[in-house]
PDB file of C-alpha atoms in Angstrom:
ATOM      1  CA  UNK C   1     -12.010  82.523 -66.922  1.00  0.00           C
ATOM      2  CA  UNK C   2     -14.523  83.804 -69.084  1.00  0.00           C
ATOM      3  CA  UNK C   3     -13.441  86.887 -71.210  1.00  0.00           C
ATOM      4  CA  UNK C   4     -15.291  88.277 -74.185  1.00  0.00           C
ATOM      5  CA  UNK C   5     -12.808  86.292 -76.401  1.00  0.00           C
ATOM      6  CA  UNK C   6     -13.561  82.826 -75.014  1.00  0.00           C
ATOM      7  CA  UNK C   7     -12.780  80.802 -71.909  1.00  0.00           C
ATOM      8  CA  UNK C   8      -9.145  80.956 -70.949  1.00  0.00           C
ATOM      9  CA  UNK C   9      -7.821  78.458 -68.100  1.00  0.00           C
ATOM     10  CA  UNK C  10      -4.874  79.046 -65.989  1.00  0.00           C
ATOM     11  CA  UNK C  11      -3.158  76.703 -64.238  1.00  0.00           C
ATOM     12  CA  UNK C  12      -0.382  77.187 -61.735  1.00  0.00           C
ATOM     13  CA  UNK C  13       1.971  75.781 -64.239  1.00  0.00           C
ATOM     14  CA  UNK C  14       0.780  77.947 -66.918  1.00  0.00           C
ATOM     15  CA  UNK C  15       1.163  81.144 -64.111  1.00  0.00           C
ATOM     16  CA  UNK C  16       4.746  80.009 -63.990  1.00  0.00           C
ATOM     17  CA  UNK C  17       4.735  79.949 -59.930  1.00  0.00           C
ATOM     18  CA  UNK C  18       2.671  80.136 -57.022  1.00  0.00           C
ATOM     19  CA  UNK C  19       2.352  84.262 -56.255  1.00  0.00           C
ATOM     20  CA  UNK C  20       2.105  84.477 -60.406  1.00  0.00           C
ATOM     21  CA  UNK C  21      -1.450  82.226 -59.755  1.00  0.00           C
ATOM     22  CA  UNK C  22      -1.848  84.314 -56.572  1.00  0.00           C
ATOM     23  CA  UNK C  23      -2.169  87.288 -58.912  1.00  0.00           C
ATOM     24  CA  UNK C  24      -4.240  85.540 -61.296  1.00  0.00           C
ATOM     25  CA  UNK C  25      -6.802  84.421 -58.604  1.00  0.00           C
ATOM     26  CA  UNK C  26      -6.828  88.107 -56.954  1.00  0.00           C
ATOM     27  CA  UNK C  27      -6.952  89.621 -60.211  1.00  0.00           C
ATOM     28  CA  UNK C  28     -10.106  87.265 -61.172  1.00  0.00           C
ATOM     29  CA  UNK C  29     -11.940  88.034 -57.576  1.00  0.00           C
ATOM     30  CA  UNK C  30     -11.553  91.796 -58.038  1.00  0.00           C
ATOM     31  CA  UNK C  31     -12.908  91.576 -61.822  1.00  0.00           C
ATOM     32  CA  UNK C  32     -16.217  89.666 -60.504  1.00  0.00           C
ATOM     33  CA  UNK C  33     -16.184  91.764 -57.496  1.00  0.00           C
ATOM     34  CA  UNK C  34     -16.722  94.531 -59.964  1.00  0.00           C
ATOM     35  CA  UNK C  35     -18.736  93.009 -61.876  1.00  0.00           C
ATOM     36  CA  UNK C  36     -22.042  92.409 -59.737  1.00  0.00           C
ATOM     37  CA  UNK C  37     -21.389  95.805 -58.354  1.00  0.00           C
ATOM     38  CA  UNK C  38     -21.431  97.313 -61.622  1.00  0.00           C
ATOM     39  CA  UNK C  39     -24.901  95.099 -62.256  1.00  0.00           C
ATOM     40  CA  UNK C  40     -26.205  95.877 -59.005  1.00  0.00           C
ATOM     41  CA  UNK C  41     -25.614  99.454 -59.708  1.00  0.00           C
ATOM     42  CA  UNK C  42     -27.683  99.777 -63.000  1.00  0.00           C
ATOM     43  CA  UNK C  43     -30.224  97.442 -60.611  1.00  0.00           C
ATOM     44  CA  UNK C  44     -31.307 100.489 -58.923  1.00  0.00           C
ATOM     45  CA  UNK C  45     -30.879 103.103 -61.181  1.00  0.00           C
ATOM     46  CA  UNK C  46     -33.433 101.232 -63.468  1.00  0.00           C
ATOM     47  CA  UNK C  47     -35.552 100.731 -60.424  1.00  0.00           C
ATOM     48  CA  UNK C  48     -35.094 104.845 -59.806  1.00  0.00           C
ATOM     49  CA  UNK C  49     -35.951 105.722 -63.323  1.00  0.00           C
ATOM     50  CA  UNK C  50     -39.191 103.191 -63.256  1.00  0.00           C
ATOM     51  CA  UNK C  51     -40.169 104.880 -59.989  1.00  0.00           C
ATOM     52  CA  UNK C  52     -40.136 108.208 -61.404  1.00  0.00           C
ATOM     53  CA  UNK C  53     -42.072 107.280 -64.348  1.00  0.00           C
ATOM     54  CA  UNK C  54     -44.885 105.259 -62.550  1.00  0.00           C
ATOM     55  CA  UNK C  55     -45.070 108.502 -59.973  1.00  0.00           C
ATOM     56  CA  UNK C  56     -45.103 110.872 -62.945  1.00  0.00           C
ATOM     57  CA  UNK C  57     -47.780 108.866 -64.170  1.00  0.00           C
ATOM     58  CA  UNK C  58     -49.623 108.833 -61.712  1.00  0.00           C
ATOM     59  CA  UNK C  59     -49.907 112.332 -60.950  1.00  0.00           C
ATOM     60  CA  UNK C  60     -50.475 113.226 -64.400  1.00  0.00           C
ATOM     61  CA  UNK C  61     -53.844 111.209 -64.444  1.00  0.00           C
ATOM     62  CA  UNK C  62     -54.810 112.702 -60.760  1.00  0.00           C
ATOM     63  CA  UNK C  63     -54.085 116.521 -62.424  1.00  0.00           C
ATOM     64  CA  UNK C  64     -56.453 115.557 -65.255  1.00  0.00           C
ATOM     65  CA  UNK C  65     -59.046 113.653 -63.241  1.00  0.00           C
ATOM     66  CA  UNK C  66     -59.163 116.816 -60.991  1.00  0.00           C
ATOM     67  CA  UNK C  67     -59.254 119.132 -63.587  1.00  0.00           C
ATOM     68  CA  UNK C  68     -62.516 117.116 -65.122  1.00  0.00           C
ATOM     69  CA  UNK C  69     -64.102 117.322 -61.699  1.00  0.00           C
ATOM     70  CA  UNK C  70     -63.716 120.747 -60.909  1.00  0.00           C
ATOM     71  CA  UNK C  71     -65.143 121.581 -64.214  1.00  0.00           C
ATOM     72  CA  UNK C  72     -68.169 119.201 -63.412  1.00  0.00           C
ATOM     73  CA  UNK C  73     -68.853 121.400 -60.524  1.00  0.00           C
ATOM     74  CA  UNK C  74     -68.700 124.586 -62.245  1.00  0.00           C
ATOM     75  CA  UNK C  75     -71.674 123.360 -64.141  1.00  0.00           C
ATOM     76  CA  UNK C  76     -69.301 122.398 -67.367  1.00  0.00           C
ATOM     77  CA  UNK C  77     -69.339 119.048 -69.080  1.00  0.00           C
ATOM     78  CA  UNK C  78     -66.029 117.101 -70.032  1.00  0.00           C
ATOM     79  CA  UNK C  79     -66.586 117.366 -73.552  1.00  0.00           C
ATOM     80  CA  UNK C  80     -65.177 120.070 -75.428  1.00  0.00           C
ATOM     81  CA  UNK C  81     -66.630 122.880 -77.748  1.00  0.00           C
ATOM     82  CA  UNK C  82     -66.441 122.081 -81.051  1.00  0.00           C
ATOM     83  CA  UNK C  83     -65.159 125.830 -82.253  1.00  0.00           C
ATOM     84  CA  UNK C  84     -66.543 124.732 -85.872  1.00  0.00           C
ATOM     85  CA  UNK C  85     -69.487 121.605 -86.277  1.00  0.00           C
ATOM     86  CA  UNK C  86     -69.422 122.102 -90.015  1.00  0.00           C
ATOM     87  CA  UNK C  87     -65.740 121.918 -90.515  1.00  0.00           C
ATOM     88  CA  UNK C  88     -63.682 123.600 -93.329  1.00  0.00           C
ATOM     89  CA  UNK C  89     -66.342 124.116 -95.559  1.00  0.00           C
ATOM     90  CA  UNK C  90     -68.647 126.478 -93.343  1.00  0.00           C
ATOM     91  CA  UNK C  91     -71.929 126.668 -91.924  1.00  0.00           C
ATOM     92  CA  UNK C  92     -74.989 125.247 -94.277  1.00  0.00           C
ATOM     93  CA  UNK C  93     -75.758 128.999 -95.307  1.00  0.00           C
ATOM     94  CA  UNK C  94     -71.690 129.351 -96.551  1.00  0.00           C
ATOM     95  CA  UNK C  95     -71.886 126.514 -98.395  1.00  0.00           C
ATOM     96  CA  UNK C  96     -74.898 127.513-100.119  1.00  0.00           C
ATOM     97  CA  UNK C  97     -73.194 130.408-101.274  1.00  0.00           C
ATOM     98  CA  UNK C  98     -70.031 128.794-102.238  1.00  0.00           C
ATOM     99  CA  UNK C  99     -72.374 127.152-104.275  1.00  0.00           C
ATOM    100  CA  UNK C 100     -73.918 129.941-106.082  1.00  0.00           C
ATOM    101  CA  UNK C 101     -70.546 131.430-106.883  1.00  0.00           C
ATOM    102  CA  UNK C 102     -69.469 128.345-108.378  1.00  0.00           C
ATOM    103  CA  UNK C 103     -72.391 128.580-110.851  1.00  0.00           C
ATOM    104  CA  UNK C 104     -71.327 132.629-110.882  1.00  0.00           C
ATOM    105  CA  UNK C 105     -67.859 131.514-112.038  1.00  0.00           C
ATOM    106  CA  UNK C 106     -69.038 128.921-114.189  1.00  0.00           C
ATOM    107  CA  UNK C 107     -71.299 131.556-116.544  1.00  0.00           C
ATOM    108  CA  UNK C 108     -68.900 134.513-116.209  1.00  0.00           C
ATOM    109  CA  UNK C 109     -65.953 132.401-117.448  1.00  0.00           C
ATOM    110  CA  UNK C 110     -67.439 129.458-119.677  1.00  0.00           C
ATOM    111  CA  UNK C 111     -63.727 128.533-120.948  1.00  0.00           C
ATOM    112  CA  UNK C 112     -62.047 128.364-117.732  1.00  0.00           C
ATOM    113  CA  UNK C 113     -61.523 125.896-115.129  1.00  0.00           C
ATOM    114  CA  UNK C 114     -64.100 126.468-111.777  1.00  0.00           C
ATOM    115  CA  UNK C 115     -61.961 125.148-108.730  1.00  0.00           C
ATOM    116  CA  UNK C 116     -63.397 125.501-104.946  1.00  0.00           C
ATOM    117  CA  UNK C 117     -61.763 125.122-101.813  1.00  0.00           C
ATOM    118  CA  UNK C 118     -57.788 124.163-103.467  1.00  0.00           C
ATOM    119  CA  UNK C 119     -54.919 125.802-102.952  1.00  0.00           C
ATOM    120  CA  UNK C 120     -54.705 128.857-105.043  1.00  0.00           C
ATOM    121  CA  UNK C 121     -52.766 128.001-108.040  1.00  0.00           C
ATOM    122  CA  UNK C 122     -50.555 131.029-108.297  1.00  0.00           C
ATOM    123  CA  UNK C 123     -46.931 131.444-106.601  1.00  0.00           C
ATOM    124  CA  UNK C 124     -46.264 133.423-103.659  1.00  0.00           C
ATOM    125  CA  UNK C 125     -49.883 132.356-101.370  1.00  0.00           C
ATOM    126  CA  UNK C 126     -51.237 128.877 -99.680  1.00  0.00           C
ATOM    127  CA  UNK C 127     -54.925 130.369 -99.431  1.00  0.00           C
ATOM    128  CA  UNK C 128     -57.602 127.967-100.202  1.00  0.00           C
ATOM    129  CA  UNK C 129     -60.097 130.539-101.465  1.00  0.00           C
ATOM    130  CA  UNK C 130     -63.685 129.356-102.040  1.00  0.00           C
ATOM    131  CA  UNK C 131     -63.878 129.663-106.248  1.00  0.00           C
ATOM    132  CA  UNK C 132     -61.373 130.576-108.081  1.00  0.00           C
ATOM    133  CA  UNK C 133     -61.002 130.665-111.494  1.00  0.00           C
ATOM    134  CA  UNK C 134     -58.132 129.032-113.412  1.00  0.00           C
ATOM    135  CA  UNK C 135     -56.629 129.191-116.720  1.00  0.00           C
ATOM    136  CA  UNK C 136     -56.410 126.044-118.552  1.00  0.00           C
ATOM    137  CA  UNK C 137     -53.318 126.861-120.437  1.00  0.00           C
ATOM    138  CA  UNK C 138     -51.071 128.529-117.615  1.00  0.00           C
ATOM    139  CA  UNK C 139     -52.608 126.663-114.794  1.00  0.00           C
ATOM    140  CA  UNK C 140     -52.975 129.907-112.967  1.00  0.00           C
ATOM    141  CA  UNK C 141     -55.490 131.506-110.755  1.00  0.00           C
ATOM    142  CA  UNK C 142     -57.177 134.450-112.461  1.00  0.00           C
ATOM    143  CA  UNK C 143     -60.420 135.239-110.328  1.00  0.00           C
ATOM    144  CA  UNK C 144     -61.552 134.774-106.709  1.00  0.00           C
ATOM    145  CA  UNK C 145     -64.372 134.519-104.828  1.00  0.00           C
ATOM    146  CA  UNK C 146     -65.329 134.592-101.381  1.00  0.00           C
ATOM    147  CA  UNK C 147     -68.171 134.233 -99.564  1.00  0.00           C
ATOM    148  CA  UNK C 148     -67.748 135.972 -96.296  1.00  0.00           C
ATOM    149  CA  UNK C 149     -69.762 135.978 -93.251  1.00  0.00           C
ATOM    150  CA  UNK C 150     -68.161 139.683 -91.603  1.00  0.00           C
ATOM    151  CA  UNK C 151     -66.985 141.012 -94.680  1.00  0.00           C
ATOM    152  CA  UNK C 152     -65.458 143.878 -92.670  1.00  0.00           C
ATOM    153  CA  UNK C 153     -62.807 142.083 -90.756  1.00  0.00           C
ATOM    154  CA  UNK C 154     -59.522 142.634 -90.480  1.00  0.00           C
ATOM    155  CA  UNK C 155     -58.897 138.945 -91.638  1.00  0.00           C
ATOM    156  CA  UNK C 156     -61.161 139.335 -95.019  1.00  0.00           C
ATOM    157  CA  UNK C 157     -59.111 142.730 -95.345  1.00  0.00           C
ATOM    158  CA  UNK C 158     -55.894 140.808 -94.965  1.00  0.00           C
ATOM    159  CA  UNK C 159     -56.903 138.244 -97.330  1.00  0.00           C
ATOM    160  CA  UNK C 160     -57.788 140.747 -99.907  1.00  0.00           C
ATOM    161  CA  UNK C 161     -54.403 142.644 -99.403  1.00  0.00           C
ATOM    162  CA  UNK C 162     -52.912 139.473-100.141  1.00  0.00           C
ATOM    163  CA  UNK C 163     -54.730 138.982-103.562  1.00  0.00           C
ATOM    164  CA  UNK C 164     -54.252 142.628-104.200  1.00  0.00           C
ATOM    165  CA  UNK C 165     -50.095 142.406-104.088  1.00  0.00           C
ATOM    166  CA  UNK C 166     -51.003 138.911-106.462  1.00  0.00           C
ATOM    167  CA  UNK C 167     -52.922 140.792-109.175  1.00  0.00           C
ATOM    168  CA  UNK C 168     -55.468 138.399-108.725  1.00  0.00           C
ATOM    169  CA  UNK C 169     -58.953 140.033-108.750  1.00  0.00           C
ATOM    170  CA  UNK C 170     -61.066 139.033-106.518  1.00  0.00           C
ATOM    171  CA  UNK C 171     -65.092 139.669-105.255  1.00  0.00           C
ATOM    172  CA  UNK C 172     -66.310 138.939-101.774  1.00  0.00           C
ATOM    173  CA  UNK C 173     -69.637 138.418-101.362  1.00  0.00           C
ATOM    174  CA  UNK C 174     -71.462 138.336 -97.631  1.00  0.00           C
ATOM    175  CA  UNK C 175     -73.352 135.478 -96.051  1.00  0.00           C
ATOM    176  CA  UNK C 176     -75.917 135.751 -93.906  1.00  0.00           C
ATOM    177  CA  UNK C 177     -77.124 138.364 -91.572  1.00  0.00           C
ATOM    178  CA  UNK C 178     -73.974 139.907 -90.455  1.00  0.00           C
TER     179      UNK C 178
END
């Protein structure tokens, strides 16, 4: 018999009599009995749970497909709007301007570090403001500036707050028309 220890063999003599090896042979039948049915068993449920996936599958890429189609026949393309072309940094005319502030920065404070577009270097905020102005001995943030396309918004005003409550002063300057 095979066990997880080794192969153990009975024989009647070992069993001590014949029912004892009657036992033995029932007792072996029953274990192999359960066994395959225990194999068989995780059989199907594997085939189940492969079933499910390949159907799941299946429907997801139909529900996308569709999705593409219908917006083909609304007159829209697959491809998505890019909500920003230029990325982080801005629109040509923003960087421009991030540009002259630098220089700004540069001849208001000739001993200072200029820094653009880092994390501020002062505790308490994870803004990346445009220029800022950093002391070389503390390491800390002492002036910002912005360049701001809607200068008026409640996000600039919410940014400001923010540099307000970290006495940090700060200048926003507009870009563009707006």
């Amino acid at each position: 018999m095979y066990t997880p220890f080794g192969v153990i063999t009975y024989t009647s003599a070992a069993a001590g009599s014949r029912s004892q090896a009657g036992i033995y042979e029932t007792a072996k039948s029953n274990a192999i009995s359960n066994y395959n049915g225990l194999v068989r068993i995780a059989g199907n449920n594997y085939n189940i749970i492969k079933g499910s996936i390949v159907a799941g599958v299946a429907l997801t890429e139909r529900v996308l497909n569709s999705e593409g189609e219908s917006k083909k026949e609304n007159g829209n393309s697959d491809s998505k709007k890019v909500r920003n072309p230029n990325g982080a940094k801005g629109k040509p005319d923003h960087q421009a301007k991030v540009k002259e502030l630098e220089e700004k920065a540069r001849a208001e404070h000739p001993d200072k570090d200029v820094v653009t577009e880092k994390k501020i270097k002062k505790e308490g905020s994870n803004r990346r403001p445009d220029v800022q102005v950093v002391n070389r001995e503390t390491k800390e943030t002492e002036q910002i500036y912005e360049a701001e396309r809607k200068p008026n918004s409640a996000r600039n005003k919410k940014r400001e707050a923010e540099y307000k409550r970290l006495n940090i002063p700060n200048e926003t300057h507009p870009v563009g028309g707006n």
